[in-house]
Amino acid sequence: MRPVTKHAVPQAGDICRLSAVELADRIRRRQLSVHEVVSAFLDRIEAVNPLVNAIVSLRERADILAEAESADAHLAQGGEAGSLFGLPIAIKDLALTKGLRTTFGSPIFADFIPDEDEFFVERIRRAGAIIIGKTNVPEFGLGSNTYNPVFGPTLNAFDPALTAGGSSGGAAVALALDMVPVADGSDFGGSLRNPAAYNNVFGFRPSQGLVPAGPAFEVFHSQMGVEGPMGRNVRDVALLLDEQAGYHPRAPLSHASEGSFLDGLGTKASGGRIAWLGDLGGHLPTEPGVLDLCEGALARFADASFHSEKLAPDVDFEALWQAFVTLRQASSGCGLKAHYDDPAKRKLLKPEAIWEVEQAMRLTAPQIHAASVRRTSWHRTLLSLFERFDLIALPTAQVFPFDATTHWPREVAGRTMDSYHRWMQVSAFATLGGCPALNVPAGFDDKGRPMGMQLIGRPRGDLAVLKAGAAYEATLPWPAGAC
């Protein structure tokens, strides 16, 4: 069985331990009132959040409960209930929430209140969810460690001495400690997958374009970052994805989903072949124990009729990483340049943000083009791999959760990390391919630190990845979460 949290938290009550799918069903059947559900989660937040700082900008309790009572009255009058009706949800603090403070973890936006919702937030509201607050993030989402000067750090759900990961660290910890039933996240270089791994929950990076991004000033170039769902089980992930996904006219690279993902999970996966890339033939420095846990997870897959094969593709992974870095700088660095250009705001930027901007300013058009060509070559390689395999598996992170006061690991397995995100290089390959990638809990080392494994599918093969994740989930000897 998995270790329990080292935080001094009470056991979650019956309502908070129910899955999001079950909660939504009981609300629709009026077996539970929205008021009961929301009150239970607010009580849980009051008891637990001061220890971990996962949820920020929490709305006033009276206002939230008034919304819950209105929802109950709506049902009592025979009103329709969407798939998320009555569920209390906290939105990642990188996503716009109309009328609710959105800081991006930056003092530049400490008092910013948007006048519109992110596209997927608008859809979540329309599905009946009650937005109660935000989940904490690193400044502008940079780095897989959730801390910022506005709200401070979020601590790991299992151990207060360890990082929660990031950038969806607040979401992952809130889920793991039963403060919310389901959560949204976003992922450029592992920001959904890494915190899910570090807190023993599921995090899904969808195929490029499945969840529309925006509103945004630029909607064609900045497309490696995606929004996605997180949950304590795969069905909850699918529940939220059903609402997030689908074409939006103001997101021209978005596309329609092919039916309900939750309904699709009603048919079990029939097995398949998994390519295990491990540490890419020694290319990735990896902390001892990480690969062993992932290989143990692969062995459990055999119980679900999935068979794995170790594979080391003939690819220049260093050149591929440099292409990722270039494209990230051209996107994120340029996006932050307006703040950098204002001397007063530049003083408020963390070093990683300044580095992204200054590196972006050195880029040339031929360099960006060459990086995109390299990415295209990788996409072709992936397509050829998916002719032989149904899934590709990699560790979700190269190191276990580390000291929360350390901003990022400077060395991994004896190798110096040359940037704040080099230790998360393993996350770049699904991103560059536009592929769906699901973090599944892989287990715990002898120090009780969690680790996860990525299941990567062919582009637009989102349902197949979720089905494989559900098959794997059924083999787990422990539940997701932390208590």
Coordinates of C-alpha atoms in Angstrom, one line a residue:
M1 CA 0.0 0.0 0.0
R2 CA 1.1 3.6 -0.6
P3 CA 2.5 5.7 2.3
V4 CA 0.1 8.3 3.8
T5 CA 0.8 12.0 4.0
K6 CA 3.2 13.3 6.6
H7 CA 1.0 16.4 7.0
A8 CA -1.1 16.4 10.2
V9 CA -4.4 16.3 8.4
P10 CA -7.6 14.5 9.4
Q11 CA -9.1 11.7 7.3
A12 CA -11.3 13.2 4.5
G13 CA -15.0 12.6 5.0
D14 CA -17.1 10.4 2.9
I15 CA -18.3 13.1 0.5
C16 CA -14.8 14.4 -0.3
R17 CA -13.5 10.8 -1.0
L18 CA -16.2 10.2 -3.7
S19 CA -15.0 10.5 -7.3
A20 CA -16.1 13.5 -9.3
V21 CA -18.2 11.2 -11.5
E22 CA -20.0 9.7 -8.5
L23 CA -20.6 13.1 -6.9
A24 CA -22.1 14.6 -10.1
D25 CA -24.3 11.6 -10.5
R26 CA -25.6 11.8 -6.9
I27 CA -26.3 15.5 -7.2
R28 CA -28.3 14.9 -10.4
R29 CA -30.3 12.2 -8.6
R30 CA -30.7 14.5 -5.7
Q31 CA -29.1 11.9 -3.4
L32 CA -26.7 14.7 -2.3
S33 CA -27.5 18.4 -2.3
V34 CA -25.0 20.8 -3.9
H35 CA -25.0 22.6 -0.5
E36 CA -23.9 19.4 1.2
V37 CA -21.1 18.7 -1.3
V38 CA -19.8 22.3 -1.4
S39 CA -19.9 22.6 2.4
A40 CA -17.9 19.4 2.8
F41 CA -15.2 20.5 0.4
L42 CA -15.0 24.0 2.0
D43 CA -14.6 22.4 5.4
R44 CA -11.8 20.2 4.0
I45 CA -10.0 23.2 2.5
E46 CA -10.3 25.0 5.8
A47 CA -8.7 22.1 7.6
V48 CA -6.0 21.2 5.1
N49 CA -5.1 24.2 2.9
P50 CA -3.2 26.2 5.6
L51 CA -0.7 23.3 5.7
V52 CA 0.1 23.2 2.0
N53 CA -1.1 26.4 0.3
A54 CA -2.6 24.7 -2.7
I55 CA -5.7 26.9 -3.1
V56 CA -5.4 30.7 -3.4
S57 CA -7.8 33.5 -4.0
L58 CA -10.6 31.5 -2.3
R59 CA -14.0 33.2 -2.6
E60 CA -16.0 34.1 0.5
R61 CA -17.7 31.1 1.9
A62 CA -21.1 32.8 2.1
D63 CA -20.9 33.7 -1.6
I64 CA -20.0 30.2 -2.6
L65 CA -22.8 28.6 -0.5
A66 CA -25.3 31.1 -1.9
E67 CA -24.4 29.8 -5.4
A68 CA -24.8 26.2 -4.1
E69 CA -28.2 27.0 -2.7
S70 CA -29.3 28.5 -6.1
A71 CA -28.1 25.4 -7.8
D72 CA -30.2 23.2 -5.4
A73 CA -33.2 25.4 -6.1
H74 CA -32.6 25.1 -9.9
L75 CA -32.7 21.3 -9.5
A76 CA -35.8 21.3 -7.3
Q77 CA -37.6 23.2 -10.0
G78 CA -36.8 20.6 -12.6
G79 CA -33.9 22.4 -14.2
E80 CA -31.3 20.6 -16.2
A81 CA -27.9 19.7 -14.8
G82 CA -24.7 19.7 -16.8
S83 CA -22.0 17.1 -16.4
L84 CA -20.2 19.1 -13.7
F85 CA -23.3 20.5 -12.0
G86 CA -22.6 21.4 -8.4
L87 CA -19.0 20.4 -8.3
P88 CA -16.7 22.8 -6.5
I89 CA -13.7 23.5 -8.7
A90 CA -10.6 25.8 -8.3
I91 CA -9.1 27.0 -11.5
K92 CA -5.3 27.1 -12.1
D93 CA -4.0 30.6 -11.6
L94 CA -2.7 30.9 -15.1
A95 CA -6.2 30.8 -16.6
L96 CA -8.5 33.8 -16.8
T97 CA -11.5 33.8 -14.5
K98 CA -14.0 36.5 -15.0
G99 CA -14.5 38.5 -11.8
L100 CA -11.9 36.4 -9.8
R101 CA -8.4 37.5 -9.3
T102 CA -5.9 35.9 -11.7
T103 CA -2.3 36.7 -10.8
F104 CA -0.2 34.3 -12.9
G105 CA 1.9 34.0 -9.8
S106 CA 3.4 37.4 -10.5
P107 CA 3.4 40.6 -8.5
I108 CA 2.8 42.4 -11.8
F109 CA -0.7 40.9 -11.8
A110 CA -1.3 40.7 -8.0
D111 CA -4.5 42.7 -8.2
F112 CA -5.6 41.7 -11.7
I113 CA -9.3 40.8 -12.1
P114 CA -10.2 39.7 -15.7
D115 CA -13.4 40.7 -17.4
E116 CA -13.6 37.4 -19.3
D117 CA -13.0 33.7 -18.8
E118 CA -10.6 31.4 -20.5
F119 CA -12.5 29.4 -23.1
F120 CA -12.3 26.2 -21.1
V121 CA -13.3 28.0 -17.9
E122 CA -16.4 29.3 -19.7
R123 CA -17.3 25.7 -20.6
I124 CA -16.7 24.5 -17.1
R125 CA -19.1 27.2 -15.8
R126 CA -21.7 26.3 -18.5
A127 CA -21.5 22.6 -17.3
G128 CA -22.6 23.7 -13.9
A129 CA -19.4 23.7 -11.8
I130 CA -19.1 26.2 -9.0
I131 CA -15.7 28.0 -9.2
I132 CA -14.5 28.5 -5.6
G133 CA -11.0 30.0 -6.2
K134 CA -7.7 29.4 -7.9
T135 CA -4.9 26.9 -7.5
N136 CA -1.3 28.1 -7.0
V137 CA 1.3 28.2 -9.7
P138 CA 5.0 29.3 -10.2
E139 CA 5.5 32.7 -11.6
F140 CA 4.1 32.7 -15.2
G141 CA 4.2 28.9 -14.9
L142 CA 7.9 28.8 -15.4
G143 CA 9.6 25.8 -13.7
S144 CA 8.3 22.6 -12.2
N145 CA 8.3 24.0 -8.6
T146 CA 5.2 25.9 -7.4
Y147 CA 6.3 29.0 -5.5
N148 CA 5.8 32.7 -6.2
P149 CA 6.1 36.1 -4.4
V150 CA 2.3 36.6 -4.3
F151 CA 1.2 33.6 -2.4
G152 CA 4.3 31.7 -1.5
P153 CA 5.1 28.0 -2.0
T154 CA 2.8 25.0 -2.4
L155 CA 4.1 22.0 -0.5
N156 CA 4.0 18.4 -1.6
A157 CA 0.9 16.4 -0.6
F158 CA 3.0 13.7 1.0
D159 CA 5.9 15.6 2.6
P160 CA 6.0 19.2 3.7
A161 CA 9.8 19.3 3.0
L162 CA 9.4 18.5 -0.7
T163 CA 8.2 20.4 -3.7
A164 CA 4.8 19.9 -5.2
G165 CA 6.2 20.1 -8.7
G166 CA 4.6 22.5 -11.2
S167 CA 3.3 24.4 -12.8
S168 CA 0.0 22.8 -11.9
G169 CA 1.3 22.1 -8.4
G170 CA -1.6 23.7 -6.5
A171 CA -4.1 21.6 -8.5
A172 CA -2.2 18.3 -7.9
V173 CA -1.9 18.9 -4.2
A174 CA -5.5 20.0 -3.8
L175 CA -6.6 16.8 -5.6
A176 CA -4.3 14.5 -3.7
L177 CA -5.6 15.9 -0.3
D178 CA -9.2 15.7 -1.4
M179 CA -9.8 19.5 -1.4
V180 CA -11.4 19.4 -4.8
P181 CA -13.0 16.5 -6.7
V182 CA -11.3 17.3 -10.1
A183 CA -8.9 20.0 -11.4
D184 CA -7.7 21.7 -14.5
G185 CA -4.0 22.1 -15.4
S186 CA -1.9 23.2 -18.3
D187 CA 1.3 21.7 -19.8
F188 CA 4.1 23.1 -21.9
G189 CA 7.1 21.2 -20.6
G190 CA 5.5 18.8 -18.2
S191 CA 3.4 21.2 -16.1
L192 CA 0.4 18.8 -15.9
R193 CA 2.4 15.6 -15.8
N194 CA 5.2 16.5 -13.3
P195 CA 3.0 17.6 -10.4
A196 CA 0.7 14.7 -11.0
A197 CA 3.7 12.4 -10.6
Y198 CA 4.9 14.2 -7.5
N199 CA 1.5 13.9 -5.8
N200 CA 0.3 10.5 -6.9
V201 CA -2.6 11.6 -9.1
F202 CA -3.5 11.4 -12.8
G203 CA -2.7 14.3 -15.1
F204 CA -3.5 14.3 -18.9
R205 CA -1.8 16.5 -21.5
P206 CA -4.3 16.3 -24.5
S207 CA -3.4 16.2 -28.2
Q208 CA -2.4 19.6 -29.6
G209 CA -5.6 21.5 -30.4
L210 CA -8.1 19.3 -28.6
V211 CA -8.7 21.9 -25.9
P212 CA -8.9 25.4 -27.4
A213 CA -6.4 27.9 -26.0
G214 CA -7.4 31.5 -25.3
P215 CA -8.5 34.2 -25.4
A216 CA -5.0 35.3 -26.4
F217 CA -3.2 38.0 -28.3
E218 CA -1.5 35.4 -30.5
V219 CA -3.3 32.3 -31.6
F220 CA -1.2 30.7 -34.3
H221 CA 2.4 30.4 -33.1
S222 CA 2.1 29.7 -29.4
Q223 CA 0.6 26.2 -29.6
M224 CA 3.0 23.9 -27.6
G225 CA 1.3 24.7 -24.3
V226 CA -2.1 23.0 -23.8
E227 CA -4.8 22.9 -21.2
G228 CA -6.0 19.6 -19.7
P229 CA -7.6 17.7 -16.9
M230 CA -6.3 16.2 -13.6
G231 CA -8.1 13.7 -11.4
R232 CA -7.8 11.0 -8.7
N233 CA -8.9 8.5 -11.3
V234 CA -9.0 8.2 -15.1
R235 CA -12.8 8.5 -15.3
D236 CA -12.7 11.8 -13.5
V237 CA -10.1 13.0 -16.0
A238 CA -12.4 12.0 -18.9
L239 CA -15.3 13.8 -17.2
L240 CA -13.5 17.1 -17.2
L241 CA -11.9 16.6 -20.6
D242 CA -15.4 16.2 -22.2
E243 CA -16.2 19.7 -21.2
Q244 CA -12.8 21.3 -22.0
A245 CA -12.4 19.7 -25.4
G246 CA -13.8 20.8 -28.8
Y247 CA -13.4 23.4 -31.5
H248 CA -13.6 27.2 -30.7
P249 CA -13.8 29.7 -33.5
R250 CA -11.4 32.1 -31.7
A251 CA -8.8 29.2 -31.4
P252 CA -8.1 28.4 -35.1
L253 CA -5.8 25.5 -34.3
S254 CA -8.4 23.8 -32.2
H255 CA -10.5 20.9 -33.5
A256 CA -13.6 19.0 -32.6
S257 CA -13.5 16.0 -30.3
E258 CA -14.8 12.6 -31.5
G259 CA -17.5 11.8 -29.0
S260 CA -17.5 11.6 -25.2
F261 CA -14.3 10.4 -23.6
L262 CA -16.1 9.3 -20.5
D263 CA -18.5 7.2 -22.5
G264 CA -15.6 5.8 -24.5
L265 CA -14.1 4.4 -21.3
G266 CA -17.2 2.1 -21.1
T267 CA -15.3 -0.2 -23.5
K268 CA -12.2 -1.6 -21.9
A269 CA -8.8 -1.5 -23.6
S270 CA -8.0 -4.8 -25.3
G271 CA -4.2 -4.7 -24.7
G272 CA -1.4 -3.6 -26.9
R273 CA 2.3 -3.0 -27.3
I274 CA 4.3 -0.4 -25.4
A275 CA 7.7 1.0 -26.4
W276 CA 9.7 1.6 -23.2
L277 CA 12.2 4.4 -23.9
G278 CA 13.6 4.5 -20.4
D279 CA 16.5 7.0 -20.2
L280 CA 16.9 7.1 -24.0
G281 CA 19.8 4.8 -24.0
G282 CA 21.7 6.7 -21.3
H283 CA 21.0 10.1 -22.8
L284 CA 18.8 11.3 -19.9
P285 CA 20.5 11.7 -16.4
T286 CA 18.0 10.0 -14.1
E287 CA 18.0 9.7 -10.3
P288 CA 18.5 6.2 -9.1
G289 CA 15.2 4.4 -8.4
V290 CA 13.1 6.3 -11.0
L291 CA 13.6 3.8 -13.8
D292 CA 13.0 0.8 -11.4
L293 CA 9.6 2.2 -10.3
C294 CA 8.6 2.8 -13.9
E295 CA 9.7 -0.7 -15.0
G296 CA 7.6 -2.1 -12.1
A297 CA 4.7 -0.1 -13.5
L298 CA 5.2 -1.7 -16.9
A299 CA 5.2 -5.1 -15.3
R300 CA 1.7 -4.3 -13.9
F301 CA 0.6 -3.5 -17.5
A302 CA 1.1 -7.1 -18.4
D303 CA -1.9 -7.9 -16.2
A304 CA -3.9 -5.8 -18.6
S305 CA -2.6 -7.6 -21.7
F306 CA -0.2 -4.8 -22.6
H307 CA 3.3 -6.0 -23.4
S308 CA 6.3 -3.7 -23.3
E309 CA 9.6 -3.7 -25.3
K310 CA 12.7 -1.7 -24.4
L311 CA 13.6 0.6 -27.3
A312 CA 16.3 3.2 -28.0
P313 CA 15.3 5.1 -31.2
D314 CA 18.2 6.4 -33.4
V315 CA 17.5 10.0 -32.7
D316 CA 19.7 13.0 -31.8
F317 CA 17.9 13.7 -28.6
E318 CA 20.3 16.6 -27.7
A319 CA 19.4 18.4 -30.9
L320 CA 15.8 17.7 -30.3
W321 CA 16.0 19.2 -26.8
Q322 CA 17.7 22.3 -28.2
A323 CA 14.9 22.6 -30.7
F324 CA 12.4 22.5 -27.8
V325 CA 14.4 25.2 -25.9
T326 CA 14.4 27.4 -29.0
L327 CA 10.7 27.1 -29.7
R328 CA 9.9 27.7 -26.0
Q329 CA 12.0 30.8 -25.9
A330 CA 10.4 32.1 -29.2
S331 CA 7.0 31.5 -27.6
S332 CA 7.3 32.2 -23.8
G333 CA 10.2 34.6 -24.0
C334 CA 8.6 36.8 -26.6
G335 CA 5.3 36.6 -24.6
L336 CA 7.1 38.0 -21.6
K337 CA 9.1 40.7 -23.4
A338 CA 6.5 43.5 -22.8
H339 CA 7.1 43.1 -19.1
Y340 CA 10.9 43.0 -19.6
D341 CA 10.8 46.2 -21.6
D342 CA 9.2 48.1 -18.7
P343 CA 12.1 48.7 -16.2
A344 CA 9.6 48.8 -13.3
K345 CA 8.1 45.5 -14.2
R346 CA 11.5 43.9 -15.1
K347 CA 12.5 44.2 -11.5
L348 CA 9.5 42.0 -10.5
L349 CA 10.4 39.2 -12.9
K350 CA 12.1 36.1 -11.6
P351 CA 15.5 35.1 -13.1
E352 CA 14.0 32.3 -15.2
A353 CA 11.6 34.7 -16.9
I354 CA 14.4 37.2 -17.6
W355 CA 16.5 34.3 -19.0
E356 CA 13.7 33.3 -21.4
V357 CA 13.3 36.8 -22.7
E358 CA 17.0 37.5 -23.1
Q359 CA 17.5 34.2 -24.9
A360 CA 14.5 34.9 -27.1
M361 CA 16.0 38.3 -28.1
R362 CA 19.1 36.5 -29.4
L363 CA 17.2 34.2 -31.7
T364 CA 17.2 34.6 -35.4
A365 CA 14.5 33.6 -37.9
P366 CA 16.7 30.8 -39.4
Q367 CA 17.3 29.3 -35.9
I368 CA 13.5 29.2 -35.2
H369 CA 12.9 27.7 -38.6
A370 CA 15.6 25.0 -38.0
A371 CA 14.0 24.1 -34.7
S372 CA 10.6 23.7 -36.3
V373 CA 12.2 21.5 -39.0
R374 CA 13.8 19.4 -36.3
R375 CA 10.4 19.1 -34.6
T376 CA 8.8 18.0 -37.9
S377 CA 11.4 15.3 -38.2
W378 CA 10.6 14.1 -34.7
H379 CA 6.9 14.0 -35.6
R380 CA 7.6 11.7 -38.5
T381 CA 9.7 9.5 -36.2
L382 CA 6.8 9.2 -33.8
L383 CA 4.4 8.3 -36.6
S384 CA 6.7 5.5 -37.6
L385 CA 7.0 4.2 -34.0
F386 CA 3.2 4.2 -33.7
E387 CA 3.0 1.9 -36.7
R388 CA 4.7 -0.7 -34.5
F389 CA 3.5 0.3 -31.0
D390 CA 0.3 1.5 -29.4
L391 CA 1.9 3.5 -26.7
I392 CA 5.3 5.0 -25.8
A393 CA 6.3 5.0 -22.1
L394 CA 8.8 7.3 -20.4
P395 CA 9.4 8.4 -16.8
T396 CA 7.4 11.5 -16.0
A397 CA 10.4 13.1 -14.3
Q398 CA 14.1 12.5 -14.1
V399 CA 14.3 13.1 -10.3
F400 CA 12.0 12.5 -7.3
P401 CA 10.4 15.4 -5.5
F402 CA 13.2 17.5 -4.1
D403 CA 13.7 20.0 -1.2
A404 CA 10.9 22.6 -1.5
T405 CA 13.4 25.4 -0.8
T406 CA 15.6 24.4 -3.8
H407 CA 14.3 26.1 -6.9
W408 CA 15.5 23.4 -9.2
P409 CA 18.1 20.6 -9.2
R410 CA 21.5 21.8 -10.2
E411 CA 22.8 18.3 -10.8
V412 CA 21.2 14.9 -11.7
A413 CA 23.1 11.7 -11.6
G414 CA 26.4 13.5 -11.6
R415 CA 25.5 15.7 -14.6
T416 CA 25.2 19.5 -14.2
M417 CA 21.9 21.0 -15.3
D418 CA 22.5 23.9 -17.7
S419 CA 19.0 25.5 -17.3
Y420 CA 16.1 25.7 -14.9
H421 CA 14.2 23.1 -16.9
R422 CA 16.9 20.7 -18.2
W423 CA 16.0 18.2 -15.5
M424 CA 12.5 17.9 -17.0
Q425 CA 13.9 17.2 -20.5
V426 CA 11.9 13.9 -20.5
S427 CA 8.7 15.9 -20.8
A428 CA 9.6 17.6 -24.1
F429 CA 9.1 14.7 -26.4
A430 CA 5.3 14.4 -26.1
T431 CA 5.1 18.2 -26.4
L432 CA 7.1 18.4 -29.6
G433 CA 5.0 15.6 -31.1
G434 CA 1.7 17.2 -30.3
C435 CA 0.9 13.9 -28.6
P436 CA -1.5 13.0 -25.8
A437 CA 0.4 12.0 -22.6
L438 CA -1.1 10.7 -19.4
N439 CA 0.8 10.6 -16.1
V440 CA 0.0 7.4 -14.2
P441 CA 1.2 6.8 -10.6
A442 CA 4.2 4.5 -10.8
G443 CA 4.9 4.0 -7.1
F444 CA 7.1 5.2 -4.2
D445 CA 10.8 4.9 -3.4
D446 CA 12.1 3.7 0.0
K447 CA 11.8 7.3 1.2
G448 CA 8.1 7.5 0.4
R449 CA 8.6 9.8 -2.5
P450 CA 6.1 9.4 -5.4
M451 CA 7.0 9.0 -9.1
G452 CA 4.9 8.7 -12.2
M453 CA 5.2 7.3 -15.7
Q454 CA 4.1 8.9 -19.0
L455 CA 1.9 7.0 -21.4
I456 CA 2.2 8.7 -24.8
G457 CA -0.2 8.0 -27.6
R458 CA -0.3 8.9 -31.3
P459 CA -1.6 12.4 -32.1
R460 CA -5.4 12.6 -31.6
G461 CA -5.2 9.2 -30.0
D462 CA -6.5 10.6 -26.7
L463 CA -9.2 8.0 -26.0
A464 CA -6.8 5.1 -26.5
V465 CA -4.3 6.6 -24.0
L466 CA -7.1 7.1 -21.4
K467 CA -8.3 3.5 -22.0
A468 CA -4.8 2.2 -21.4
G469 CA -4.6 4.4 -18.3
A470 CA -7.8 3.0 -16.9
A471 CA -6.6 -0.5 -17.6
Y472 CA -3.4 0.2 -15.7
E473 CA -5.4 1.9 -12.8
A474 CA -7.3 -1.3 -12.2
T475 CA -3.9 -3.0 -11.5
L476 CA -2.8 -0.5 -8.8
P477 CA -2.4 -1.9 -5.3
W478 CA -3.0 1.6 -3.9
P479 CA -5.5 4.4 -4.7
A480 CA -4.5 7.8 -6.0
G481 CA -4.2 10.7 -3.6
A482 CA -2.3 11.1 -0.3
C483 CA -4.6 10.2 2.6

